[in-house]
Short mmCIF file of C-alpha atoms in Angstrom, two decimals:
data_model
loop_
_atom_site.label_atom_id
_atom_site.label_comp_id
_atom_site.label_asym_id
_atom_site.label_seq_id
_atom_site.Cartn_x
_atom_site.Cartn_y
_atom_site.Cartn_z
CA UNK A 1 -12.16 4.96 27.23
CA UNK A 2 -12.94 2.75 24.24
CA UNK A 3 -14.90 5.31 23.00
CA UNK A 4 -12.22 7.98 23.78
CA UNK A 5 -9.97 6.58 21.23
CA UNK A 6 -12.26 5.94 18.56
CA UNK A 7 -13.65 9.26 19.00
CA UNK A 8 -10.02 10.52 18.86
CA UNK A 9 -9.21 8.25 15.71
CA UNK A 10 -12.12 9.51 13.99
CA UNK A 11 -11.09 13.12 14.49
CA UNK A 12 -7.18 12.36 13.25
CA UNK A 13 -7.68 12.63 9.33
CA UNK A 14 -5.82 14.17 6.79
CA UNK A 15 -6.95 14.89 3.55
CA UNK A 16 -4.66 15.06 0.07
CA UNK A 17 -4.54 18.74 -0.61
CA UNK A 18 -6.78 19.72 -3.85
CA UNK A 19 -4.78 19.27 -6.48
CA UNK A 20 -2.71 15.75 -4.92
CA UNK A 21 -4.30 13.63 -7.88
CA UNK A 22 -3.79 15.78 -10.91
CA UNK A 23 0.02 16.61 -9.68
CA UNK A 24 0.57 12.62 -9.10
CA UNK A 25 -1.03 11.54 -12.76
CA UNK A 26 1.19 14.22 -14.49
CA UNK A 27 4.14 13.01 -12.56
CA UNK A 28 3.67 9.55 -13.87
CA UNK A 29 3.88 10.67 -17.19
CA UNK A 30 7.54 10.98 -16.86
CA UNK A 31 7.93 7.79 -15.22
CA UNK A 32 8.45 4.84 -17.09
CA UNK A 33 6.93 1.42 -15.82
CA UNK A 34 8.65 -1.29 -14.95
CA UNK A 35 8.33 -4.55 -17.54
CA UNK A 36 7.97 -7.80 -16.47
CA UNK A 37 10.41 -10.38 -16.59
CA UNK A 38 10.21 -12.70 -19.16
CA UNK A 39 9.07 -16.07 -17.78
CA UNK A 40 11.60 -18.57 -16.85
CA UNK A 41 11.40 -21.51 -17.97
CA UNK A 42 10.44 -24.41 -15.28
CA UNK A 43 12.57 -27.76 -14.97
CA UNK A 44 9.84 -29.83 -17.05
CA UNK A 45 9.69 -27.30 -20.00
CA UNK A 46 13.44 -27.86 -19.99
CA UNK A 47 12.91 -31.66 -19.84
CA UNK A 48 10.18 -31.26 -22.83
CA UNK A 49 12.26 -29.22 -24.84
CA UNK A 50 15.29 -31.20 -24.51
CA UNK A 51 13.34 -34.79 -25.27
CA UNK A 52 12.12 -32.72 -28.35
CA UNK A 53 15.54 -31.81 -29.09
CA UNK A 54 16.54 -35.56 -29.36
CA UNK A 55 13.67 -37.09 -31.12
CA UNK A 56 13.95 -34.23 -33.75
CA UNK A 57 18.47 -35.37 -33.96
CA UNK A 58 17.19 -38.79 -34.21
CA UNK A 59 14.72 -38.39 -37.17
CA UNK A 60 17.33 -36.66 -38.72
CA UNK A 61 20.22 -39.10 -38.60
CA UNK A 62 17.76 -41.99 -39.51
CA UNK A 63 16.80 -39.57 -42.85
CA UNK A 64 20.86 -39.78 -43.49
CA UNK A 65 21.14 -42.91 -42.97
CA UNK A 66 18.31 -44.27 -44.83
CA UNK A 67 19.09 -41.78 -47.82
CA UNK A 68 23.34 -43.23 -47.47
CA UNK A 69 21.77 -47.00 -47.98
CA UNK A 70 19.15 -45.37 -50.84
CA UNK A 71 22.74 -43.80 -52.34
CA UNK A 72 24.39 -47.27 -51.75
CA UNK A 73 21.89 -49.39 -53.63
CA UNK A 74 22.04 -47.46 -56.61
CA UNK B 1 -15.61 2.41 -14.50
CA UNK B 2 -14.71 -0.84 -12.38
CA UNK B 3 -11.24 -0.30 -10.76
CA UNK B 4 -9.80 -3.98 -11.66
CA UNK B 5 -10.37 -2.67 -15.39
CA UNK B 6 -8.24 0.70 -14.52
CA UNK B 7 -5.65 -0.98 -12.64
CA UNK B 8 -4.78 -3.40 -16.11
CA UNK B 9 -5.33 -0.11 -18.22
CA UNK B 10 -2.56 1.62 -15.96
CA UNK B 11 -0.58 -1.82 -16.10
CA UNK B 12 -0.70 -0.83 -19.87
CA UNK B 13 0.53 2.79 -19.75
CA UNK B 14 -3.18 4.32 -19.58
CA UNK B 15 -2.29 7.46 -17.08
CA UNK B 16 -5.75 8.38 -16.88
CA UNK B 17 -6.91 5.20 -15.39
CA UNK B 18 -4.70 5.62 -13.23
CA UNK B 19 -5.55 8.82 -12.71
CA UNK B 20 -9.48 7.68 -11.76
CA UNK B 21 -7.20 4.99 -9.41
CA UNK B 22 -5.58 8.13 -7.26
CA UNK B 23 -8.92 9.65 -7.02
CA UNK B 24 -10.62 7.14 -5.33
CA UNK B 25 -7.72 5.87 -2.99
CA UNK B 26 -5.65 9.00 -1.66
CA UNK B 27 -8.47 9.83 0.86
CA UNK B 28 -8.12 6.45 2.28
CA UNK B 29 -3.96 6.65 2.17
CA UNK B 30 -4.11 9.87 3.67
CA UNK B 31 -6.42 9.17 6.13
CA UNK B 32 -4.57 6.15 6.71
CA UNK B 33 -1.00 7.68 7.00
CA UNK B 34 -2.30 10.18 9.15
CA UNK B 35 -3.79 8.08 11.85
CA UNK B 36 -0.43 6.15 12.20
CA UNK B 37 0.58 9.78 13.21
CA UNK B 38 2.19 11.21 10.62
CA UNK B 39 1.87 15.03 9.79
CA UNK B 40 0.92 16.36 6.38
CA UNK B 41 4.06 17.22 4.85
CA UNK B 42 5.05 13.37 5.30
CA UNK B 43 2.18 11.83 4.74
CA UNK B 44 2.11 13.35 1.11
CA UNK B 45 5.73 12.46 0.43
CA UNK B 46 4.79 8.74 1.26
CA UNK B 47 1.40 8.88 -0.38
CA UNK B 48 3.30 10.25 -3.71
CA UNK B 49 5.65 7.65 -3.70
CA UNK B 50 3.03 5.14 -2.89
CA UNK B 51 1.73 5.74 -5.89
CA UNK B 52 4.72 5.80 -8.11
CA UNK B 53 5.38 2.62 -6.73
CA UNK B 54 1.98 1.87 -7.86
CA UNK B 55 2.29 2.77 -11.28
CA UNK B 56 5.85 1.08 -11.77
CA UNK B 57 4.63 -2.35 -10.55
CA UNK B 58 1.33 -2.07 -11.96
CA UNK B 59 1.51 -4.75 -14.15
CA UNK B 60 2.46 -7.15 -11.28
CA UNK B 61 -0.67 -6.66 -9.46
CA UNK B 62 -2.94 -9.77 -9.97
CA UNK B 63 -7.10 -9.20 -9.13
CA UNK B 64 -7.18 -12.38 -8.77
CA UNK B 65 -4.86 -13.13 -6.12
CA UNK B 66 -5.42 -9.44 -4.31
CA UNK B 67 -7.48 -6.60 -3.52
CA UNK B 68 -6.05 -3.19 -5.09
CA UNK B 69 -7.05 -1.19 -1.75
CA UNK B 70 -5.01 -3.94 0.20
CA UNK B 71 -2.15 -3.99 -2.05
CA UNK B 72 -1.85 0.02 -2.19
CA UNK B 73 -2.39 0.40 1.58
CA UNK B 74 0.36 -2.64 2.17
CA UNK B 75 2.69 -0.30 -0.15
CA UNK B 76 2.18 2.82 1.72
CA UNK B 77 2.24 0.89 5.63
CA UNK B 78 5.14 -0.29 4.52
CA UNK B 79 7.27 3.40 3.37
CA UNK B 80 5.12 4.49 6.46
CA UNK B 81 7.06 1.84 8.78
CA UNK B 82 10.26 2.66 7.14
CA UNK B 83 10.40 6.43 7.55
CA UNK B 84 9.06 5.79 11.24
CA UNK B 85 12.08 3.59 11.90
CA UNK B 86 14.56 6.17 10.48
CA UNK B 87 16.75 6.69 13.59
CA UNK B 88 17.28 10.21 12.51
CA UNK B 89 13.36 11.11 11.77
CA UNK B 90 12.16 13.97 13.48
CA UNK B 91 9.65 13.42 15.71
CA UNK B 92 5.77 13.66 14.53
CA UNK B 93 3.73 16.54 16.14
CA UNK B 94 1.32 17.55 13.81
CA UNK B 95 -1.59 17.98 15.99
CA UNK B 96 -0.25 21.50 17.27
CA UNK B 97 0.54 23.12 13.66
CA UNK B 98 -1.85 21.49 11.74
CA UNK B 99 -5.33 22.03 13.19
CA UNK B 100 -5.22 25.03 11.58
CA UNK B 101 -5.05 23.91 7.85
CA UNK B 102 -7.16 20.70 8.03
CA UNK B 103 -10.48 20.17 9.03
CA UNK B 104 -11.12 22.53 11.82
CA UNK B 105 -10.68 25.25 9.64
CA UNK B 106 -14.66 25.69 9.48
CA UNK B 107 -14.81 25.20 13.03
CA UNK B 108 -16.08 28.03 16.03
CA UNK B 109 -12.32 29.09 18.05
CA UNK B 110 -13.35 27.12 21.20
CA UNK B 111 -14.13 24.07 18.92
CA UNK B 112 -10.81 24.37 17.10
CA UNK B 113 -9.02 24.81 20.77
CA UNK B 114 -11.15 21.38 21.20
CA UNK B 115 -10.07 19.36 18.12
CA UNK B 116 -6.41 20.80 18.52
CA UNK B 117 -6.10 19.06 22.08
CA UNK B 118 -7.86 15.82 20.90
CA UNK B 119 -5.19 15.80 18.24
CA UNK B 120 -2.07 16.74 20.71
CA UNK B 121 -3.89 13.98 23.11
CA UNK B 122 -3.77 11.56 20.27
CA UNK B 123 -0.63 12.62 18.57
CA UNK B 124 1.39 11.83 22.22
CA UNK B 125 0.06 8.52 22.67
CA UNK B 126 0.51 7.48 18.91
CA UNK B 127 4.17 8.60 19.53
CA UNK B 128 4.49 6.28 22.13
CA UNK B 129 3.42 2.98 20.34
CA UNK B 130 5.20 0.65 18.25
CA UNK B 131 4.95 1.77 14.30
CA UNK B 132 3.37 -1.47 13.94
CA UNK B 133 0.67 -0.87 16.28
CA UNK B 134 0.30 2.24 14.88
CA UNK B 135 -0.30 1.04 11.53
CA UNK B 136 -2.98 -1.89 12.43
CA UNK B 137 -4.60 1.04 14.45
CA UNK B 138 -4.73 2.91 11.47
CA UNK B 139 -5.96 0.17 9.56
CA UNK B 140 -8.46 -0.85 11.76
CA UNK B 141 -10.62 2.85 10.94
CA UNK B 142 -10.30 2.40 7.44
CA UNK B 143 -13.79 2.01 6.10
CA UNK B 144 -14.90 -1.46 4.23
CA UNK B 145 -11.83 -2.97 5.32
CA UNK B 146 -12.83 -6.14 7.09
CA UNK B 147 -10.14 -7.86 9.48
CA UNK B 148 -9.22 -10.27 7.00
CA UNK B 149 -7.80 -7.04 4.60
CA UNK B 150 -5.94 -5.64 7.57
CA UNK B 151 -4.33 -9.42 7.95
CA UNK B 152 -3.17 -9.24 4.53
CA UNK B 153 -1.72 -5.53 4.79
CA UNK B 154 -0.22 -7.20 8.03
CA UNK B 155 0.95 -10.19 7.06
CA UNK B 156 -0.76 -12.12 9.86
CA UNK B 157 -3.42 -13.73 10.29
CA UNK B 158 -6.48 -12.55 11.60
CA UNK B 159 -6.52 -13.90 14.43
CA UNK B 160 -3.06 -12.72 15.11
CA UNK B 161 -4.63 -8.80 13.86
CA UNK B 162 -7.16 -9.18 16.85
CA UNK B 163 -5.34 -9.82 19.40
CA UNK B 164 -2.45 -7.79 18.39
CA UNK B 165 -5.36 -5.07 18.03
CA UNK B 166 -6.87 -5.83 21.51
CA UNK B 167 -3.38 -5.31 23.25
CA UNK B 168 -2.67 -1.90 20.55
CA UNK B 169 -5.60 -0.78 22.11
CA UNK B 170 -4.96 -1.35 25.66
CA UNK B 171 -1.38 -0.08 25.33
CA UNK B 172 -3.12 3.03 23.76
CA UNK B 173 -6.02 3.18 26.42
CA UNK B 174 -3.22 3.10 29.26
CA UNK B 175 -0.66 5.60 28.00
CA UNK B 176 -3.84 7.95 27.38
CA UNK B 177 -4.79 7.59 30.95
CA UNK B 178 -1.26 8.11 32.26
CA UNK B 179 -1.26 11.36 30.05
CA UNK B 180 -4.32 12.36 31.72
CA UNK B 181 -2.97 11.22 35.51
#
């Protein structure tokens, strides 16, 4: 009976008609594709960019401040 | 042409290596779609969107991760298993009308009469398993697909795929012998 079914498998199978390929790639030329999503960003590129963030405020307000007392002196 | 290099030329909007990509699959997806028991007409409508769906998401497919064969017969088990368990669906008999337009159209009349009742024989006892047996069936006579590929179209394990198979085939065995009784 094994053999029954494979023999009756083997005999079930359809075939695209002739032209199935050509009609599908011309279809697809109207269809646009879909575009990935940009990337989100994970929790420790958030965590890099914010410690950047705050080293960057920090050079900045020690510039000011060193450039006040520069101001001051003279 | 390798197919990993058409499938990231599609991902890029290259139709014709896509194109070469339809070519070598559909025989497999319509083989495929129509040993879960589907007739023709259906079988194309899923194998056409099968491969739109294809060539939308083709840039999420990742070689490295998946097989391209897998992923597209995974697409088109899965639209097969939908339409299947559409409540309203009509019912699959495509071993009476479509001997004739197939592959028994080069066959002798009493050979024809033969393949038509193989097909009736098989049609009636597909129609009486579970879509899901149906499709790892299917899957199982696919050509260079090893059981670890039908797993993944599965989404079980393999060992899971062979006993599930083992019991498909049982079920299949007995409902073809109460056919016969």
């Amino acid at each position: 009976m094994a053999d029954d079914i494979d023999q009756l498998m083997a005999s079930e199978i359809l075939t695209p008609p002739p032209d199935f390929a050509r009609r599908i790639t011309a279809l697809v030329r109207q269809i646009p594709q879909n575009q990935l999503p940009s990337p989100r960003l994970r929790l420790w590129q958030w965590a890099s960019l914010g410690a950047g963030a705050c080293l960057g405020a920090l050079r900045l307000c020690e510039f000011v401040f060193f450039a006040f007392i520069a101001v001051g002196a003279q | 042409m390798d197919i990993n290099s058409d499938i990231s030329q599609a991902a890029r909007g290259d139709h014709n290596a896509f194109g070469r990509i339809v070519v070598v699959h559909q025989g497999k997806i319509f083989a495929f779609l129509g040993r879960m028991g589907l007739d023709s007409a259906t079988a194309e409508d899923i194998a056409q969107e099968t491969f739109l769906r294809l060539w939308r998401n083709a840039n999420q497919f990742d070689p490295k991760r998946s097989n391209l064969t897998t992923w597209i017969l995974t697409i088109a088990r899965n639209l097969a298993l939908t339409h299947l368990s559409r409540p309203g669906r009509r019912v699959e008999i495509a071993g009476a009308s479509e001997v004739e337009d197939t592959a028994s159209d080069a066959l002798q009349p009493d050979e024809a009469l033969l393949a038509k009742q193989r097909r009736e024989r098989l049609h009636a006892g597909l129609n009486r398993l579970a879509p899901v047996d149906r499709s790892l069936m299917a899957a199982s006579y696919i050509e260079d697909l090893d059981l670890a590929a039908i797993a993944r179209i599965e989404g079980a394990t393999p060992g899971a795929v062979k006993v599930r198979l083992h019991r498909a085939r049982l079920k299949m065995r007995q409902i073809l012998e109460e056919d016969d009784g």
